[in-house]
PDB file of C-alpha atoms in Angstrom:
ATOM      1  CA  MET V   1     -18.338 -18.986 -14.017  1.00 39.00           C
ATOM      2  CA  LYS V   2     -14.681 -18.349 -12.967  1.00 50.00           C
ATOM      3  CA  ILE V   3     -14.519 -14.969 -12.545  1.00 53.00           C
ATOM      4  CA  ASP V   4     -10.508 -13.645 -13.563  1.00 70.00           C
ATOM      5  CA  PRO V   5      -8.994 -11.463 -11.247  1.00 88.00           C
ATOM      6  CA  TYR V   6      -8.381  -8.259 -11.090  1.00 95.00           C
ATOM      7  CA  ILE V   7      -3.750  -8.972 -10.001  1.00 96.00           C
ATOM      8  CA  ASP V   8      -2.352 -12.252 -10.346  1.00 96.00           C
ATOM      9  CA  PHE V   9       0.920 -12.925  -9.200  1.00 96.00           C
ATOM     10  CA  GLN V  10       1.106 -16.038 -10.965  1.00 95.00           C
ATOM     11  CA  SER V  11       5.069 -18.474  -9.960  1.00 95.00           C
ATOM     12  CA  VAL V  12       6.846 -15.196  -9.616  1.00 96.00           C
ATOM     13  CA  THR V  13      10.586 -15.653  -8.942  1.00 94.00           C
ATOM     14  CA  LYS V  14      12.415 -12.766  -8.613  1.00 94.00           C
ATOM     15  CA  SER V  15      16.104 -12.071  -7.538  1.00 92.00           C
ATOM     16  CA  PHE V  16      18.708  -9.348  -7.426  1.00 89.00           C
ATOM     17  CA  GLN V  17      22.157  -9.710  -8.326  1.00 81.00           C
ATOM     18  CA  GLY V  18      24.339  -8.472  -4.924  1.00 67.00           C
ATOM     19  CA  SER V  19      28.400  -8.324  -4.050  1.00 49.00           C
ATOM     20  CA  ASN V  20      29.636 -12.613  -2.624  1.00 49.00           C
ATOM     21  CA  ASN V  21      32.352 -11.115  -0.574  1.00 50.00           C
ATOM     22  CA  ARG V  22      34.281 -14.182  -1.158  1.00 49.00           C
ATOM     23  CA  ASP V  23      34.965 -13.384  -4.835  1.00 53.00           C
ATOM     24  CA  ASP V  24      33.783 -10.068  -5.100  1.00 52.00           C
ATOM     25  CA  GLY V  25      31.795 -11.345  -7.589  1.00 54.00           C
ATOM     26  CA  ALA V  26      28.421 -11.204  -8.217  1.00 58.00           C
ATOM     27  CA  ALA V  27      25.757 -13.301  -5.759  1.00 66.00           C
ATOM     28  CA  SER V  28      22.347 -13.529  -6.761  1.00 78.00           C
ATOM     29  CA  LEU V  29      20.132 -12.324  -4.401  1.00 86.00           C
ATOM     30  CA  GLN V  30      16.970 -14.259  -4.158  1.00 89.00           C
ATOM     31  CA  ALA V  31      13.660 -11.844  -3.301  1.00 91.00           C
ATOM     32  CA  ILE V  32      10.966 -13.655  -3.442  1.00 93.00           C
ATOM     33  CA  GLU V  33      10.033 -17.334  -4.462  1.00 92.00           C
ATOM     34  CA  LYS V  34       7.097 -18.878  -6.952  1.00 93.00           C
ATOM     35  CA  PHE V  35       5.017 -16.219  -5.182  1.00 94.00           C
ATOM     36  CA  SER V  36       1.391 -16.859  -6.207  1.00 94.00           C
ATOM     37  CA  ILE V  37      -1.649 -14.900  -5.350  1.00 94.00           C
ATOM     38  CA  GLN V  38      -5.144 -12.726  -7.235  1.00 94.00           C
ATOM     39  CA  VAL V  39      -6.881  -9.942  -5.587  1.00 96.00           C
ATOM     40  CA  SER V  40     -10.227  -9.105  -6.641  1.00 95.00           C
ATOM     41  CA  ARG V  41     -11.236  -5.628  -7.862  1.00 95.00           C
ATOM     42  CA  GLY V  42     -12.596  -3.004  -5.067  1.00 95.00           C
ATOM     43  CA  GLU V  43     -10.222  -5.568  -2.154  1.00 96.00           C
ATOM     44  CA  PHE V  44      -8.024  -4.184  -0.170  1.00 97.00           C
ATOM     45  CA  VAL V  45      -4.991  -7.123   1.236  1.00 97.00           C
ATOM     46  CA  VAL V  46      -2.605  -6.512   3.395  1.00 97.00           C
ATOM     47  CA  ILE V  47       0.467  -8.092   3.015  1.00 96.00           C
ATOM     48  CA  LEU V  48       2.662  -9.041   6.227  1.00 95.00           C
ATOM     49  CA  GLY V  49       5.963 -10.405   6.853  1.00 89.00           C
ATOM     50  CA  PRO V  50       9.330 -10.070   8.825  1.00 86.00           C
ATOM     51  CA  SER V  51      12.124  -7.323   7.378  1.00 86.00           C
ATOM     52  CA  GLY V  52      13.958  -8.172   4.070  1.00 86.00           C
ATOM     53  CA  CYS V  53      10.542 -10.696   2.829  1.00 89.00           C
ATOM     54  CA  GLY V  54      10.310  -9.342  -0.414  1.00 90.00           C
ATOM     55  CA  LYS V  55       6.930  -7.222   0.263  1.00 92.00           C
ATOM     56  CA  SER V  56       8.721  -4.332  -1.122  1.00 92.00           C
ATOM     57  CA  THR V  57       9.982  -5.962  -4.343  1.00 95.00           C
ATOM     58  CA  ILE V  58       6.637  -7.070  -4.737  1.00 95.00           C
ATOM     59  CA  LEU V  59       4.924  -3.483  -4.453  1.00 95.00           C
ATOM     60  CA  ASN V  60       7.717  -2.422  -7.224  1.00 95.00           C
ATOM     61  CA  LEU V  61       6.550  -4.856  -9.207  1.00 96.00           C
ATOM     62  CA  LEU V  62       3.292  -4.972  -9.355  1.00 96.00           C
ATOM     63  CA  ALA V  63       3.915  -0.600  -9.524  1.00 95.00           C
ATOM     64  CA  GLY V  64       6.072  -1.864 -12.998  1.00 95.00           C
ATOM     65  CA  PHE V  65       9.398  -0.575 -11.311  1.00 95.00           C
ATOM     66  CA  ASP V  66      10.722  -3.769 -11.722  1.00 94.00           C
ATOM     67  CA  ARG V  67      10.077  -6.641 -13.335  1.00 94.00           C
ATOM     68  CA  PRO V  68      10.205 -10.427 -12.284  1.00 94.00           C
ATOM     69  CA  SER V  69      12.504 -13.084 -13.484  1.00 93.00           C
ATOM     70  CA  SER V  70      10.222 -15.284 -13.917  1.00 94.00           C
ATOM     71  CA  GLY V  71       6.163 -16.075 -13.986  1.00 95.00           C
ATOM     72  CA  LYS V  72       3.751 -13.287 -14.498  1.00 95.00           C
ATOM     73  CA  VAL V  73       2.276 -10.144 -12.918  1.00 96.00           C
ATOM     74  CA  LEU V  74      -0.668  -9.419 -14.655  1.00 95.00           C
ATOM     75  CA  CYS V  75      -3.265  -6.092 -13.860  1.00 95.00           C
ATOM     76  CA  SER V  76      -6.755  -6.470 -15.878  1.00 92.00           C
ATOM     77  CA  GLY V  77      -5.902  -9.720 -17.780  1.00 91.00           C
ATOM     78  CA  GLN V  78      -2.590  -7.650 -19.362  1.00 93.00           C
ATOM     79  CA  GLN V  79       1.175  -8.452 -17.859  1.00 95.00           C
ATOM     80  CA  ILE V  80       2.253  -5.584 -16.076  1.00 95.00           C
ATOM     81  CA  SER V  81       5.712  -3.596 -17.834  1.00 90.00           C
ATOM     82  CA  GLY V  82       5.806  -0.897 -16.542  1.00 93.00           C
ATOM     83  CA  PRO V  83       4.684   2.318 -14.617  1.00 92.00           C
ATOM     84  CA  SER V  84       0.960   3.578 -15.173  1.00 90.00           C
ATOM     85  CA  HIS V  85      -1.334   6.938 -13.069  1.00 85.00           C
ATOM     86  CA  GLU V  86      -3.888   3.318 -13.095  1.00 90.00           C
ATOM     87  CA  ARG V  87      -1.509   2.439  -9.925  1.00 95.00           C
ATOM     88  CA  GLY V  88      -1.350   5.049  -8.266  1.00 93.00           C
ATOM     89  CA  VAL V  89       1.452   4.279  -5.062  1.00 93.00           C
ATOM     90  CA  VAL V  90       2.101   5.994  -1.739  1.00 92.00           C
ATOM     91  CA  PHE V  91       5.475   5.017  -0.019  1.00 88.00           C
ATOM     92  CA  GLN V  92       6.674   5.191   3.784  1.00 84.00           C
ATOM     93  CA  GLU V  93       8.618   9.045   3.314  1.00 82.00           C
ATOM     94  CA  ASP V  94       5.917  12.087   2.310  1.00 78.00           C
ATOM     95  CA  THR V  95       8.280  12.515  -0.871  1.00 85.00           C
ATOM     96  CA  LEU V  96       6.453  15.687  -1.596  1.00 92.00           C
ATOM     97  CA  PHE V  97       8.212  18.653  -2.731  1.00 94.00           C
ATOM     98  CA  PRO V  98       9.041  20.800  -0.229  1.00 94.00           C
ATOM     99  CA  TRP V  99       9.333  24.512  -2.579  1.00 96.00           C
ATOM    100  CA  LEU V 100       5.752  23.445  -3.584  1.00 95.00           C
ATOM    101  CA  THR V 101       2.254  23.734  -1.585  1.00 95.00           C
ATOM    102  CA  VAL V 102      -0.462  21.766  -0.467  1.00 94.00           C
ATOM    103  CA  ARG V 103      -2.063  22.891  -3.758  1.00 92.00           C
ATOM    104  CA  GLN V 104       0.611  22.692  -5.780  1.00 92.00           C
ATOM    105  CA  ASN V 105       1.717  19.589  -4.853  1.00 93.00           C
ATOM    106  CA  ILE V 106      -1.197  17.672  -4.936  1.00 91.00           C
ATOM    107  CA  LEU V 107      -1.814  19.004  -8.551  1.00 90.00           C
ATOM    108  CA  PHE V 108       1.128  18.806 -10.057  1.00 87.00           C
ATOM    109  CA  GLY V 109       0.292  14.704 -11.669  1.00 80.00           C
ATOM    110  CA  PRO V 110      -2.593  16.280 -13.719  1.00 80.00           C
ATOM    111  CA  ARG V 111      -0.840  18.787 -14.847  1.00 80.00           C
ATOM    112  CA  CYS V 112       2.696  17.270 -15.663  1.00 76.00           C
ATOM    113  CA  ARG V 113      -0.320  14.955 -17.997  1.00 73.00           C
ATOM    114  CA  ASN V 114      -1.666  18.086 -19.347  1.00 70.00           C
ATOM    115  CA  SER V 115      -5.270  17.473 -17.876  1.00 67.00           C
ATOM    116  CA  GLN V 116      -7.918  18.857 -19.497  1.00 63.00           C
ATOM    117  CA  GLN V 117     -10.217  18.573 -16.067  1.00 69.00           C
ATOM    118  CA  LEU V 118      -8.391  20.047 -13.053  1.00 70.00           C
ATOM    119  CA  PRO V 119      -9.594  18.023  -9.368  1.00 71.00           C
ATOM    120  CA  ASN V 120     -11.954  20.052  -7.380  1.00 78.00           C
ATOM    121  CA  MET V 121     -10.098  20.653  -4.929  1.00 81.00           C
ATOM    122  CA  ASP V 122     -12.590  21.513  -1.799  1.00 81.00           C
ATOM    123  CA  GLU V 123     -13.581  18.404  -2.221  1.00 86.00           C
ATOM    124  CA  THR V 124     -10.016  16.937  -2.312  1.00 86.00           C
ATOM    125  CA  LEU V 125      -9.053  18.641   0.533  1.00 88.00           C
ATOM    126  CA  GLY V 126     -11.968  17.877   2.135  1.00 88.00           C
ATOM    127  CA  LEU V 127     -12.141  14.274   1.839  1.00 88.00           C
ATOM    128  CA  ILE V 128      -8.352  13.867   3.081  1.00 89.00           C
ATOM    129  CA  GLY V 129      -9.746  16.567   6.230  1.00 89.00           C
ATOM    130  CA  LEU V 130      -6.951  19.409   4.720  1.00 90.00           C
ATOM    131  CA  GLN V 131      -8.800  21.782   4.299  1.00 90.00           C
ATOM    132  CA  GLY V 132      -7.250  25.262   5.268  1.00 90.00           C
ATOM    133  CA  PHE V 133      -4.431  24.593   4.272  1.00 93.00           C
ATOM    134  CA  GLU V 134      -3.991  24.457   0.398  1.00 92.00           C
ATOM    135  CA  ASN V 135      -1.814  27.702  -0.450  1.00 94.00           C
ATOM    136  CA  SER V 136       0.811  25.283   2.527  1.00 95.00           C
ATOM    137  CA  PHE V 137       4.505  24.752   2.019  1.00 96.00           C
ATOM    138  CA  PRO V 138       5.568  21.159   3.814  1.00 94.00           C
ATOM    139  CA  ARG V 139       7.466  22.756   6.661  1.00 95.00           C
ATOM    140  CA  GLU V 140       4.763  23.777   7.714  1.00 95.00           C
ATOM    141  CA  LEU V 141       2.599  20.460   8.258  1.00 94.00           C
ATOM    142  CA  SER V 142       3.204  17.591  11.067  1.00 92.00           C
ATOM    143  CA  GLY V 143       4.467  14.371   9.276  1.00 91.00           C
ATOM    144  CA  GLY V 144       0.272  12.671   9.633  1.00 91.00           C
ATOM    145  CA  MET V 145      -0.914  15.794   7.023  1.00 93.00           C
ATOM    146  CA  LYS V 146       1.965  15.334   4.771  1.00 93.00           C
ATOM    147  CA  GLN V 147       1.070  11.867   4.450  1.00 92.00           C
ATOM    148  CA  ARG V 148      -2.633  12.834   3.887  1.00 93.00           C
ATOM    149  CA  VAL V 149      -1.224  15.092   1.148  1.00 94.00           C
ATOM    150  CA  ALA V 150       1.197  12.224  -0.373  1.00 92.00           C
ATOM    151  CA  LEU V 151      -1.927  10.153  -0.437  1.00 93.00           C
ATOM    152  CA  ALA V 152      -4.398  12.862  -1.919  1.00 92.00           C
ATOM    153  CA  ARG V 153      -1.849  13.511  -4.864  1.00 91.00           C
ATOM    154  CA  VAL V 154      -1.863  10.090  -5.810  1.00 91.00           C
ATOM    155  CA  LEU V 155      -5.873   9.733  -5.645  1.00 91.00           C
ATOM    156  CA  VAL V 156      -6.063  13.030  -7.805  1.00 89.00           C
ATOM    157  CA  ASN V 157      -5.135  11.094 -10.369  1.00 87.00           C
ATOM    158  CA  GLU V 158      -8.322   8.308  -9.837  1.00 88.00           C
ATOM    159  CA  PRO V 159      -6.145   4.766  -9.736  1.00 92.00           C
ATOM    160  CA  GLU V 160      -7.667   1.858  -9.764  1.00 94.00           C
ATOM    161  CA  VAL V 161      -5.048   0.408  -7.460  1.00 96.00           C
ATOM    162  CA  LEU V 162      -3.366   1.916  -4.401  1.00 96.00           C
ATOM    163  CA  LEU V 163      -0.503   0.955  -3.908  1.00 97.00           C
ATOM    164  CA  MET V 164       1.218   1.556  -0.444  1.00 96.00           C
ATOM    165  CA  ASP V 165       4.282   1.011   1.561  1.00 93.00           C
ATOM    166  CA  GLU V 166       4.396   1.140   5.452  1.00 92.00           C
ATOM    167  CA  PRO V 167       3.060   4.034   4.361  1.00 90.00           C
ATOM    168  CA  PHE V 168       2.459   5.318   8.461  1.00 91.00           C
ATOM    169  CA  GLY V 169       5.482   3.017   9.729  1.00 86.00           C
ATOM    170  CA  ALA V 170       7.332   7.094  10.954  1.00 85.00           C
ATOM    171  CA  LEU V 171       3.929   8.489  12.657  1.00 90.00           C
ATOM    172  CA  ASP V 172       2.996   8.106  16.375  1.00 91.00           C
ATOM    173  CA  ALA V 173       0.728   5.923  17.003  1.00 91.00           C
ATOM    174  CA  GLN V 174      -2.749   8.616  17.921  1.00 92.00           C
ATOM    175  CA  THR V 175      -1.950  10.208  14.267  1.00 92.00           C
ATOM    176  CA  ARG V 176      -1.037   6.496  13.001  1.00 93.00           C
ATOM    177  CA  GLU V 177      -4.794   5.205  14.024  1.00 93.00           C
ATOM    178  CA  GLU V 178      -6.695   8.349  12.796  1.00 93.00           C
ATOM    179  CA  VAL V 179      -4.724   8.482   9.134  1.00 93.00           C
ATOM    180  CA  GLN V 180      -5.660   4.580   8.712  1.00 94.00           C
ATOM    181  CA  ASP V 181      -9.680   5.210   9.533  1.00 94.00           C
ATOM    182  CA  LEU V 182      -8.884   8.216   6.284  1.00 93.00           C
ATOM    183  CA  LEU V 183      -8.047   5.585   4.898  1.00 95.00           C
ATOM    184  CA  ALA V 184     -10.826   2.898   5.175  1.00 94.00           C
ATOM    185  CA  THR V 185     -13.123   6.194   4.933  1.00 93.00           C
ATOM    186  CA  VAL V 186     -10.628   6.681   0.346  1.00 93.00           C
ATOM    187  CA  HIS V 187     -11.485   2.893  -0.171  1.00 95.00           C
ATOM    188  CA  ALA V 188     -15.257   3.384   0.803  1.00 94.00           C
ATOM    189  CA  ARG V 189     -16.086   6.136  -0.914  1.00 92.00           C
ATOM    190  CA  LEU V 190     -14.090   5.744  -3.667  1.00 92.00           C
ATOM    191  CA  LYS V 191     -13.270   2.166  -4.160  1.00 93.00           C
ATOM    192  CA  PRO V 192      -9.869   1.024  -5.485  1.00 95.00           C
ATOM    193  CA  THR V 193      -7.976  -1.924  -5.054  1.00 96.00           C
ATOM    194  CA  ILE V 194      -5.361  -1.992  -2.582  1.00 97.00           C
ATOM    195  CA  VAL V 195      -2.139  -3.646  -1.717  1.00 97.00           C
ATOM    196  CA  PHE V 196      -1.124  -1.858   1.670  1.00 97.00           C
ATOM    197  CA  ILE V 197       2.938  -3.521   3.059  1.00 96.00           C
ATOM    198  CA  THR V 198       3.008  -3.150   6.781  1.00 94.00           C
ATOM    199  CA  HIS V 199       5.198  -4.868   9.353  1.00 89.00           C
ATOM    200  CA  ASP V 200       2.322  -3.214  12.601  1.00 93.00           C
ATOM    201  CA  VAL V 201       0.014  -6.764  12.949  1.00 95.00           C
ATOM    202  CA  GLU V 202      -3.275  -4.319  14.677  1.00 95.00           C
ATOM    203  CA  GLU V 203      -2.660  -2.111  11.330  1.00 96.00           C
ATOM    204  CA  ALA V 204      -3.344  -4.915   9.054  1.00 96.00           C
ATOM    205  CA  VAL V 205      -6.360  -6.487  10.720  1.00 96.00           C
ATOM    206  CA  TYR V 206      -7.849  -2.930  11.391  1.00 96.00           C
ATOM    207  CA  LEU V 207      -7.505  -2.118   7.935  1.00 97.00           C
ATOM    208  CA  ALA V 208      -7.789  -5.443   5.782  1.00 97.00           C
ATOM    209  CA  ASP V 209     -10.466  -7.827   3.839  1.00 96.00           C
ATOM    210  CA  ARG V 210      -7.004 -10.452   3.337  1.00 96.00           C
ATOM    211  CA  VAL V 211      -3.961 -10.773   5.389  1.00 97.00           C
ATOM    212  CA  LEU V 212      -0.781 -12.581   3.298  1.00 96.00           C
ATOM    213  CA  VAL V 213       1.512 -13.769   5.665  1.00 95.00           C
ATOM    214  CA  LEU V 214       5.063 -14.292   4.215  1.00 94.00           C
ATOM    215  CA  SER V 215       7.737 -16.624   5.003  1.00 90.00           C
ATOM    216  CA  GLU V 216      11.240 -15.548   5.786  1.00 89.00           C
ATOM    217  CA  ARG V 217      13.536 -14.996   2.466  1.00 88.00           C
ATOM    218  CA  PRO V 218      12.899 -15.706  -0.328  1.00 89.00           C
ATOM    219  CA  GLY V 219       9.097 -14.739   0.449  1.00 89.00           C
ATOM    220  CA  ARG V 220       6.869 -16.681  -0.256  1.00 92.00           C
ATOM    221  CA  LEU V 221       3.144 -17.242   0.979  1.00 94.00           C
ATOM    222  CA  ILE V 222       2.402 -18.882   4.071  1.00 93.00           C
ATOM    223  CA  ALA V 223      -1.074 -17.663   4.910  1.00 94.00           C
ATOM    224  CA  ASP V 224      -4.269 -16.131   3.410  1.00 95.00           C
ATOM    225  CA  ILE V 225      -6.676 -14.997   6.110  1.00 95.00           C
ATOM    226  CA  PRO V 226     -10.276 -13.338   5.465  1.00 95.00           C
ATOM    227  CA  ILE V 227     -10.920 -10.665   8.219  1.00 95.00           C
ATOM    228  CA  GLN V 228     -14.281 -11.073   8.643  1.00 90.00           C
ATOM    229  CA  LEU V 229     -15.163  -7.873  10.634  1.00 91.00           C
ATOM    230  CA  ASP V 230     -18.015  -6.062   9.218  1.00 90.00           C
ATOM    231  CA  ARG V 231     -16.898  -2.033   7.555  1.00 90.00           C
ATOM    232  CA  PRO V 232     -17.590   0.096   8.336  1.00 90.00           C
ATOM    233  CA  ARG V 233     -14.076  -0.268  11.490  1.00 91.00           C
ATOM    234  CA  SER V 234     -14.199   2.358  14.133  1.00 89.00           C
ATOM    235  CA  GLN V 235     -11.624   2.316  17.691  1.00 88.00           C
ATOM    236  CA  SER V 236     -13.503   0.242  19.515  1.00 89.00           C
ATOM    237  CA  ASP V 237     -13.416  -2.706  17.293  1.00 91.00           C
ATOM    238  CA  ARG V 238      -9.719  -2.929  18.366  1.00 92.00           C
ATOM    239  CA  GLU V 239     -10.991  -4.360  21.548  1.00 90.00           C
ATOM    240  CA  ALA V 240     -13.336  -6.996  20.499  1.00 91.00           C
ATOM    241  CA  MET V 241     -12.485  -9.751  21.270  1.00 93.00           C
ATOM    242  CA  ILE V 242     -12.802 -11.222  16.860  1.00 93.00           C
ATOM    243  CA  PHE V 243     -10.164  -8.577  16.995  1.00 95.00           C
ATOM    244  CA  THR V 244      -7.475 -10.021  19.708  1.00 94.00           C
ATOM    245  CA  GLN V 245      -7.961 -13.379  18.424  1.00 95.00           C
ATOM    246  CA  LEU V 246      -7.303 -12.566  14.618  1.00 95.00           C
ATOM    247  CA  LYS V 247      -3.867 -10.799  15.711  1.00 95.00           C
ATOM    248  CA  ALA V 248      -2.919 -13.531  18.245  1.00 95.00           C
ATOM    249  CA  GLY V 249      -3.446 -16.171  15.247  1.00 94.00           C
ATOM    250  CA  LEU V 250      -1.250 -13.958  12.777  1.00 95.00           C
ATOM    251  CA  ARG V 251       1.733 -13.225  15.645  1.00 94.00           C
ATOM    252  CA  ARG V 252       2.122 -16.962  15.883  1.00 93.00           C
ATOM    253  CA  LEU V 253       2.163 -17.779  12.106  1.00 91.00           C
ATOM    254  CA  LEU V 254       4.848 -14.000  12.477  1.00 89.00           C
ATOM    255  CA  ARG V 255       6.628 -16.172  15.351  1.00 86.00           C
ATOM    256  CA  ASN V 256       6.816 -19.707  14.063  1.00 80.00           C
ATOM    257  CA  ASN V 257       7.619 -17.798  10.390  1.00 72.00           C
ATOM    258  CA  ASP V 258      10.736 -16.913  12.261  1.00 61.00           C
ATOM    259  CA  LYS V 259      12.281 -20.382  13.686  1.00 55.00           C
TER     260      LYS V 259
END
C-alpha cells in the first residue's frame, strides 16, 4: 500500500526578478529547477550543497514565506499557502528580542497566539539545558546558549515540522557539537519532522537520516544518501570507519558538482 509523503515537493521551480546590468531591466534568477523530494513524518533530512544553490529558497517555500514559480509544495497533503506555527523556523542568527528575558523570549509565541495553556518552563529549560537562566537577558548568554533559547522558542509552539537554516554556522566547533547533540535529543524525544540546511559535511552525516545533495544554481537534486547509522549517536561515532566513508562520499559529490 502506498503511503503518502508528509512533505512533498512536486517538480518545483522558483525564480526571482533581479537586475540586468546591461540594460537595467528585470532579469530572472532561477534558484531551484524542477526540484522534487518526499519526506516522511518524523524524518530528519539534511540539505547539503554549495552556496547560492537554493537551499534557503527550499526552506522558505516550506515555511510559507514564499511560493513556487511552478510546481507544488505540500505538507500533510495540503498545499502550503503561507506561514503556520505548525512549521517552526530556526534561523542562523538567534533573532532573540534583546529587551526580553529568556523566559519572555520563549513564551513570546504562545502569548501572541493568546494560548490558554503556557508551556511548563522547568520542563522546557531542562530540555534545552538552561535551568537557572530563565531571568537572564540575551546579552548575558553565550552564542550557544542563545541558539538553545531560539530553538526552545520554536519548540513551545509544538510544531509538526522544524525548519533549520544553518542554525549552528556561527558557533565554535565544540559548542556546535554540543548543540548538535541537543538537537538529536530533541528529535528523539519530540519526533518532529526536521529539514536542516548546512554546508558542513560532518554535521550532515552526524544528524541526518538522509542527506539530499544539491547541484550548483539552479538547485537540482543530484543525490539522496541514506545515513545508516544507529541512533542515538555519540561523539565516538564521528571516528567510526562508516562515518568517515560517508563524509568522503559526500565530499566527492560536492567536488564533482563544482566542476
